[in-house]
Tab-separated table of C-alpha atoms and ligand atoms in Angstrom:
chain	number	residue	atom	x	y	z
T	168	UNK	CA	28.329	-16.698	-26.167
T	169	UNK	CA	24.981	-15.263	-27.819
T	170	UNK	CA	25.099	-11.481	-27.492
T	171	UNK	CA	23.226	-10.131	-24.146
T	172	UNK	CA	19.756	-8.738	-24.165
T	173	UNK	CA	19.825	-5.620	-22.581
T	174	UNK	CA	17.231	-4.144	-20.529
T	175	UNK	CA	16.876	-0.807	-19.937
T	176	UNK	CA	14.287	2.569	-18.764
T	177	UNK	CA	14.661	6.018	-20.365
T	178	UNK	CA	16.929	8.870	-20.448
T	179	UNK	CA	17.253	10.643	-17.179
T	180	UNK	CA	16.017	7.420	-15.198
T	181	UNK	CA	14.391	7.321	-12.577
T	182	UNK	CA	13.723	5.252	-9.521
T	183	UNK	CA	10.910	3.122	-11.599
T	184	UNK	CA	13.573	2.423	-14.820
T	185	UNK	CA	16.342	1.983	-12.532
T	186	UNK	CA	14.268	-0.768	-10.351
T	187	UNK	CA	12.273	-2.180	-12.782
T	188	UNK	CA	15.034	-2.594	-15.216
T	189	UNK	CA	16.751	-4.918	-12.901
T	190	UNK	CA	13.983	-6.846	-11.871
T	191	UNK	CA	13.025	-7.612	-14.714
T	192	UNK	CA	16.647	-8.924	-15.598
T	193	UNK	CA	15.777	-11.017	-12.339
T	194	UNK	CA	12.146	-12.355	-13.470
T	195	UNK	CA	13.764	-13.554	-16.885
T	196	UNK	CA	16.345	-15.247	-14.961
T	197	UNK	CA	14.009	-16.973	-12.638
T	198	UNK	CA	12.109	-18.317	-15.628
T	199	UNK	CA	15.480	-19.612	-17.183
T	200	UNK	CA	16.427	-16.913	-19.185
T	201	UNK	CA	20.002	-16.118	-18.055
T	202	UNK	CA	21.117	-14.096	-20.873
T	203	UNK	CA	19.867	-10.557	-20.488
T	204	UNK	CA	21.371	-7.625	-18.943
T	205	UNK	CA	20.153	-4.736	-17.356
T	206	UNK	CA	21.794	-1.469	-18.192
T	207	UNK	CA	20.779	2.496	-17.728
T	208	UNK	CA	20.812	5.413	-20.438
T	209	UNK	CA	21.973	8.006	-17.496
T	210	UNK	CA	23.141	9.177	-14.010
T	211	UNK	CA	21.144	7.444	-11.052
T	212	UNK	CA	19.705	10.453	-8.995
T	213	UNK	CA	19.883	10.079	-5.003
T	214	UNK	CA	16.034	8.719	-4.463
T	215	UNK	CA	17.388	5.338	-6.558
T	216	UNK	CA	20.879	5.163	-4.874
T	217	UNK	CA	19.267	5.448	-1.395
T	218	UNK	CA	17.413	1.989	-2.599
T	219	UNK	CA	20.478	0.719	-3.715
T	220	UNK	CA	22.259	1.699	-1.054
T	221	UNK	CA	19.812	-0.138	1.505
T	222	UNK	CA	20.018	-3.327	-0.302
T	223	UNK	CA	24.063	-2.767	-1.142
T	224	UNK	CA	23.741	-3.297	-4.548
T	225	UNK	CA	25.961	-1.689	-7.523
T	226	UNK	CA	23.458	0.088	-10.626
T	227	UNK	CA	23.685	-1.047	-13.731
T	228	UNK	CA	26.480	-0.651	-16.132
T	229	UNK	CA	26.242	2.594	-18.231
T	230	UNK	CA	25.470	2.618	-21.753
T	231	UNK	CA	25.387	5.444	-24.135
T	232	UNK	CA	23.505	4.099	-27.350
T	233	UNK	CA	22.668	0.600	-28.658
T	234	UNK	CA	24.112	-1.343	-31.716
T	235	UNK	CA	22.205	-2.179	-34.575
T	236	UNK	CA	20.726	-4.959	-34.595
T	237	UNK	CA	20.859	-5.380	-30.544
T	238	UNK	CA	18.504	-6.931	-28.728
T	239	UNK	CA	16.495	-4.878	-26.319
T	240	UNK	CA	13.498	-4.648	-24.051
T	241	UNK	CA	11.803	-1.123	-22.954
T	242	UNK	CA	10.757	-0.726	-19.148
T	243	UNK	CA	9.163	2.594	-18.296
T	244	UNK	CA	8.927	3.913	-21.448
T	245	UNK	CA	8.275	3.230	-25.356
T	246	UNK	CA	8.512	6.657	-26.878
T	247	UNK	CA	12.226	6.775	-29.177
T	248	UNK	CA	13.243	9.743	-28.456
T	249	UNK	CA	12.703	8.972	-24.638
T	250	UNK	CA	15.240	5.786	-25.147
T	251	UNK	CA	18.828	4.597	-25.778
T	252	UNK	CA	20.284	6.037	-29.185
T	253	UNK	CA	20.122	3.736	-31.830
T	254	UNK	CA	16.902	2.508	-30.641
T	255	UNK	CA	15.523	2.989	-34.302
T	256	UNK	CA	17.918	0.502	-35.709
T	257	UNK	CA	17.908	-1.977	-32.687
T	258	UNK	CA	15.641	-5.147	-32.133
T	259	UNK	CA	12.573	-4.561	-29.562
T	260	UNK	CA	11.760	-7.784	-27.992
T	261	UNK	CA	9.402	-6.500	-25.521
T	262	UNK	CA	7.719	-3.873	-24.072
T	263	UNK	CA	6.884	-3.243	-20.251
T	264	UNK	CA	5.636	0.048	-19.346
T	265	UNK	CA	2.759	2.304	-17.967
T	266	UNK	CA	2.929	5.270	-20.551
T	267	UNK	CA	0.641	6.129	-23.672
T	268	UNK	CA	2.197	4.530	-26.476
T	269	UNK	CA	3.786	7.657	-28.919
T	270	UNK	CA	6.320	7.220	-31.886
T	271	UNK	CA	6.585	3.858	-31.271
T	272	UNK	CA	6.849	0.829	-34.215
T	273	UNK	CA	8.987	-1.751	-35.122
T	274	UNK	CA	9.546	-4.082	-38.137
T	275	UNK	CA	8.978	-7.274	-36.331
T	276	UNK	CA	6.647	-8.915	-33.697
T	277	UNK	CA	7.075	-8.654	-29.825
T	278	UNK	CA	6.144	-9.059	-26.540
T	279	UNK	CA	4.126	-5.634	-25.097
T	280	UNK	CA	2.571	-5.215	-22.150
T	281	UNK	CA	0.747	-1.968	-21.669
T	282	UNK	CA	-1.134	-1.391	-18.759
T	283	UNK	CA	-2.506	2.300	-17.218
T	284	UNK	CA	-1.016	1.627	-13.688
T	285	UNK	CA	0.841	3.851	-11.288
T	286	UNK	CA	4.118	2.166	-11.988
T	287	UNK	CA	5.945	-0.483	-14.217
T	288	UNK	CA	7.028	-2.435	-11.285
T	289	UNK	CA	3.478	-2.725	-10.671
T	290	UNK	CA	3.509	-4.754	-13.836
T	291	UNK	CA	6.419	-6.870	-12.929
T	292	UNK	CA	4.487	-7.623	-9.816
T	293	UNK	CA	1.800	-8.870	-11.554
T	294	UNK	CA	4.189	-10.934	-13.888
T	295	UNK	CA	5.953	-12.501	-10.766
T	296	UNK	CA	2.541	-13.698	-9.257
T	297	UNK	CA	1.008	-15.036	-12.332
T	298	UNK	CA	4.072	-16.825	-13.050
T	299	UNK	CA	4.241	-18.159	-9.662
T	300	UNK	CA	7.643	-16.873	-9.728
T	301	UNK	CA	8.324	-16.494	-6.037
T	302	UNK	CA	9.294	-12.863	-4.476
T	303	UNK	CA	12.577	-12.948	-2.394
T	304	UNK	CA	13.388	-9.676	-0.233
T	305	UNK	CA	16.242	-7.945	-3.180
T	306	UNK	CA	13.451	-7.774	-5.969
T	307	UNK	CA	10.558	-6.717	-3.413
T	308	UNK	CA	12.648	-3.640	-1.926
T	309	UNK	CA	13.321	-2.703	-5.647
T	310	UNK	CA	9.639	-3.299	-7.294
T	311	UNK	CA	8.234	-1.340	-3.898
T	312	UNK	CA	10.980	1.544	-4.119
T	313	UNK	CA	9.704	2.329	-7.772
T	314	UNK	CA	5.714	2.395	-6.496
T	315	UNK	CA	6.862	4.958	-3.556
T	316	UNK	CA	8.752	6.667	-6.536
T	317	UNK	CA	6.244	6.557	-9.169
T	318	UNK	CA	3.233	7.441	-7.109
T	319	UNK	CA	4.362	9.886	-3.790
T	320	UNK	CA	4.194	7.055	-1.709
T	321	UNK	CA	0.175	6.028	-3.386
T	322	UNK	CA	-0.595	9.856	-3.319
T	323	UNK	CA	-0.435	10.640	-6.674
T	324	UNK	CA	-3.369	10.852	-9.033
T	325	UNK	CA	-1.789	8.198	-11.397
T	326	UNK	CA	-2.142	5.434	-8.243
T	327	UNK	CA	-4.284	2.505	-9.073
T	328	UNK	CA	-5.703	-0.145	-6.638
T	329	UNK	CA	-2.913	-2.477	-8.628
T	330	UNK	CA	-0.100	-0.209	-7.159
T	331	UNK	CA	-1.750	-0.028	-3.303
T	332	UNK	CA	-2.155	-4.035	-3.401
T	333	UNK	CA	0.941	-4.536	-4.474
T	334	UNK	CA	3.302	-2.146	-2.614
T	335	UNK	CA	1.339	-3.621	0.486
T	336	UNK	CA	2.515	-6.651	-0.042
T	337	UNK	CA	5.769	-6.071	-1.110
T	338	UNK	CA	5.977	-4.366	1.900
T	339	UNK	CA	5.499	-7.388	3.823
T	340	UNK	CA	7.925	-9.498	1.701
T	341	UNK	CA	10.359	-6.896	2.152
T	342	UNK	CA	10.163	-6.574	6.081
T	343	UNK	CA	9.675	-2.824	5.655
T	344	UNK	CA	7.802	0.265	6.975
T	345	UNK	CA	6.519	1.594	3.875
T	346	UNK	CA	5.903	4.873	4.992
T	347	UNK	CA	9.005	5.346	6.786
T	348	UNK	CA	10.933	4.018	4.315
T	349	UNK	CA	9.328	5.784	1.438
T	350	UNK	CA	9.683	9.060	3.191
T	351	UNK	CA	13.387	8.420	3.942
T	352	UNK	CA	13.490	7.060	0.222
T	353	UNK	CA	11.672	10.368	-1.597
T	354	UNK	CA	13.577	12.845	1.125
T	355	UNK	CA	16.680	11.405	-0.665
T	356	UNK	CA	15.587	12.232	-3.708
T	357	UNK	CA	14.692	16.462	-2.546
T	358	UNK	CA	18.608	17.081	-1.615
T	359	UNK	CA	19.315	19.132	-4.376
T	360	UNK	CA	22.577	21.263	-2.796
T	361	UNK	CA	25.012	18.898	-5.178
T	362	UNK	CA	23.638	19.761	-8.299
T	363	UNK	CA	24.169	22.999	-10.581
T	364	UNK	CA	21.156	24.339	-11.971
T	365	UNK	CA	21.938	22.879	-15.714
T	366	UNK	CA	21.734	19.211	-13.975
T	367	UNK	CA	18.619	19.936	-11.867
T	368	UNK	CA	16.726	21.068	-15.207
T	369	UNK	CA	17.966	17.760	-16.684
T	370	UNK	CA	17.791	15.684	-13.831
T	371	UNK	CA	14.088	14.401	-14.494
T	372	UNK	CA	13.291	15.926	-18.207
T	373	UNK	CA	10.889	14.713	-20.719
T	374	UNK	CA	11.124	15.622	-24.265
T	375	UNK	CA	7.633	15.428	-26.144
T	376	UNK	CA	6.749	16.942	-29.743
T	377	UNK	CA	2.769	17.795	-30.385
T	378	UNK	CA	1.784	18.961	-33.519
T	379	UNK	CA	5.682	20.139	-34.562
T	380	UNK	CA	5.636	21.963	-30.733
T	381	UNK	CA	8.657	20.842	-28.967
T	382	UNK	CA	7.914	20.760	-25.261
T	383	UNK	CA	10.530	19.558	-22.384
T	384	UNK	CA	8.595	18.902	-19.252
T	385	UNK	CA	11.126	18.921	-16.317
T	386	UNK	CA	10.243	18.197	-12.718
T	387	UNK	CA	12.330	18.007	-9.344
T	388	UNK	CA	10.762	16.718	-5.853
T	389	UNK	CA	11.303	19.254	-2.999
T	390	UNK	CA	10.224	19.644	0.974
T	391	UNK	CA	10.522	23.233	0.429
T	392	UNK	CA	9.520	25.422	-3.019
T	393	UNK	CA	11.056	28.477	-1.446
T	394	UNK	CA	14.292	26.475	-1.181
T	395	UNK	CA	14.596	25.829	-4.844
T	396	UNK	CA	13.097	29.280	-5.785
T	397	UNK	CA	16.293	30.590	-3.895
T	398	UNK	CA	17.702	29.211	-7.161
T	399	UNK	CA	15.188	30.746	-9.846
T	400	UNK	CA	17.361	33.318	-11.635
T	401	UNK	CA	19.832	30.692	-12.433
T	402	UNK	CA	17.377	28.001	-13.079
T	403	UNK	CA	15.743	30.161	-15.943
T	404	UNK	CA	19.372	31.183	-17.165
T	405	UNK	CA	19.547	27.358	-17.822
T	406	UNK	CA	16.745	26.813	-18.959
T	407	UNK	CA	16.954	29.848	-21.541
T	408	UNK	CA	20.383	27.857	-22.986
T	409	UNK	CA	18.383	24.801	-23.191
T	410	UNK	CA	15.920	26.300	-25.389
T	411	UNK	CA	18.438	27.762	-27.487
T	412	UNK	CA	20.461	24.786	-28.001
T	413	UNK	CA	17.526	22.666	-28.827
T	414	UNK	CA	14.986	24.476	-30.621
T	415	UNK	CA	12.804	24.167	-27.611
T	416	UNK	CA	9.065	26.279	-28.238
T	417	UNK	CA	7.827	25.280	-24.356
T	418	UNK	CA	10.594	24.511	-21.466
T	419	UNK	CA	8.077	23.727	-18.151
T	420	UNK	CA	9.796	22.717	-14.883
T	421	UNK	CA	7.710	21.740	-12.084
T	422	UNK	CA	8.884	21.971	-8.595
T	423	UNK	CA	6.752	19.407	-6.918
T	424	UNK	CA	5.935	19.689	-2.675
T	425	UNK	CA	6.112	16.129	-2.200
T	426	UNK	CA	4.534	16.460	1.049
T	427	UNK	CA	1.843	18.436	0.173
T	428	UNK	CA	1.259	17.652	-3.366
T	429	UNK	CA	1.923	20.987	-5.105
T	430	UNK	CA	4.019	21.947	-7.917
T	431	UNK	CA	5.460	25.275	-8.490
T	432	UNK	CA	5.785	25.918	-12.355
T	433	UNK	CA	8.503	27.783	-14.222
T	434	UNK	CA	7.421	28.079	-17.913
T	435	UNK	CA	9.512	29.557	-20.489
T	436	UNK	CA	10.203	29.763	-24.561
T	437	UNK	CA	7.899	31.312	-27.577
T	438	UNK	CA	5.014	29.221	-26.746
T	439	UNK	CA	4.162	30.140	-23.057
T	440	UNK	CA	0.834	30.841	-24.563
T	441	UNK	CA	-0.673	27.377	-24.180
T	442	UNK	CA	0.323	27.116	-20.491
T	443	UNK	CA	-1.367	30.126	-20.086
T	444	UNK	CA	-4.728	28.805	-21.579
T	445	UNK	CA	-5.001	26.969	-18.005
T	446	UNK	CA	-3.284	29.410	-15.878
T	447	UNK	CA	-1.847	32.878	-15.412
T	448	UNK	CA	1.651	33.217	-15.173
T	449	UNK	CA	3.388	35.446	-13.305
T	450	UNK	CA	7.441	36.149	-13.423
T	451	UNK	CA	6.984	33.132	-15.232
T	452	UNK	CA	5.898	31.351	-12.331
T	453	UNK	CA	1.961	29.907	-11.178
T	454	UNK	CA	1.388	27.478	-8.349
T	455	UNK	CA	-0.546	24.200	-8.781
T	456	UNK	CA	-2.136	22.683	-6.282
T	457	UNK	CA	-2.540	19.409	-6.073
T	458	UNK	CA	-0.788	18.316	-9.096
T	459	UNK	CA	2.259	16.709	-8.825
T	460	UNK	CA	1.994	14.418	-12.025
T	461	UNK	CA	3.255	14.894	-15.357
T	462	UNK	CA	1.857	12.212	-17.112
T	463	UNK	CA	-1.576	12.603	-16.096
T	464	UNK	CA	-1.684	16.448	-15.169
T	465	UNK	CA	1.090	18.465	-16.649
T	466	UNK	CA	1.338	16.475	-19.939
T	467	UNK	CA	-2.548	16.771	-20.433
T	468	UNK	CA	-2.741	20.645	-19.810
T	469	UNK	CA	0.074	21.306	-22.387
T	470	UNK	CA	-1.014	18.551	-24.984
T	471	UNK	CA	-5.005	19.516	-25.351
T	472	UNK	CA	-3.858	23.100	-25.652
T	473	UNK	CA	-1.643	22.891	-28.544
Z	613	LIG	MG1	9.905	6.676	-15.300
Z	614	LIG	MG1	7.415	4.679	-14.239
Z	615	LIG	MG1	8.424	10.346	-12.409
């Protein structure tokens, strides 16, 4: 048998890569295309397992790089250093995702769709209805699990009309509460007792380079900021090792109030500086209000002050 596409999100997935990733294995299928395989590049954190868990489904297989030569297609993300290892040498077949488009090329044509939404199951929703590709009840709980991730349950600046429309009527397909089930969903995702502090700073980390500045933008979802603060000292100790190990100049992790749309910030390494263009840090520390997304609020404010 021909060799499996596989499908798969970023490092450190989330609930949109872990989602998305299989329904998209589930849209190719629909449309005849039984041999692809969706597959993750890391640990699923609770928010995703709680989805999995209501629908009783396994995650996908582990894999640790990719062959040359394999055939692959991106969800969530295009950027390489964001994806499987290997990726250089693999073949890209398509693109779905809802990121700026960074490091990215590859030798042959593809499929890539781009589009600025809240969410790349927002996509796939799109996909299913101009397909006429109907929506059964397993692939709406998943494509409406990564919206409620991706945007705070449609509070996050990044939400689109695209992602309210859809998650409404995914919703419906799905015979769910959205809000109750996104809050049950995202409260999963803020029980942080299990992990140490090195897994926390890793749990949802984003490695970008700007102008030779290598920044790691880390964020974890909380009910409580003073909760997670109980942790500081140990946090930074972590963070500090990070740094060291990786040549890191700017280590930011934002703890994010997911109920009322703040992130704390904890910003360390020799180039604190451009944080503190936008605000003043103190014990390393500054409260943001209202921002609670890295793509379009914490990437931003460390990118234009490079
Ligand atoms: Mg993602
Ligand atoms: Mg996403
Ligand atoms: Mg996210």
């Amino acid at each position: 048998m021909e060799e499996k596409i596989l499908i798969f999100g970023h490092k450190n997935p989330d609930t949109d890569t872990i989602c998305s990733s299989m329904v998209k294995q589930i849209l190719c299928e629909k449309e005849g295309n039984t041999n692809v395989k969706a597959v993750r590049l890391g640990n699923v954190n609770k928010e995703t397992q709680y989805a999995l868990d209501y629908l009783q489904i396994e995650a996908p297989e582990l894999i640790e790089k990719v062959e040359e030569g394999q055939k692959v297609i991106l969800i969530d993300h295009n950027e390489f250093n964001q994806s499987a290892d290997g990726i250089e040498n693999a073949k890209i077949i398509e693109v779905v995702d809802h990121h700026r488009i960074c490091n990215f090329q590859t030798t042959e044509p593809l499929y890539y769709t781009a589009r600025p939404f809240g969410c790349t199951a927002t996509i796939l929703y799109q996909e299913f209805v101009a397909k006429g590709i109907e929506i059964e009840k397993k692939e709406a709980v998943l494509m409406a699990s990564a919206i409620i991730s991706d945007t705070l349950l449609l509070k996050s600046p990044t939400t689109t009309k695209y992602d309210e429309k859809a998650l409404g009527e995914l919703g419906r397909i799905a015979g769910i509460d959205i809000n109750k089930y996104g809050l049950e969903m995202l409260k999963a995702g803020t029980d942080l007792d299990d992990f140490s502090e090195k897994e926390l700073i890793n749990l949802d980390a984003k490695k970008f380079e700007s102008k030779g500045v290598k920044c790691v933008i880390a964020q974890v979802n909380t009910v409580s900021i003073p909760d997670v603060l109980k942790r500081k000292e140990k946090l930074e100790e972590e963070m500090k090792n990070a740094i060291s190990e990786n040549g890191t100049d700017l280590f930011v992790l934002a703890i994010t109030d997911i109920l009322n749309s703040n992130s704390q910030i904890i910003a360390l390494g020799n180039r604190v500086d451009i944080i503190e263009k936008t605000c003043k840090l103190e014990d390393n520390m500054a409260l943001l209000e209202g921002v609670v997304s890295r793509k379009k609020q914490l990437l931003p404010m460390v990118e234009n002050n490079i």
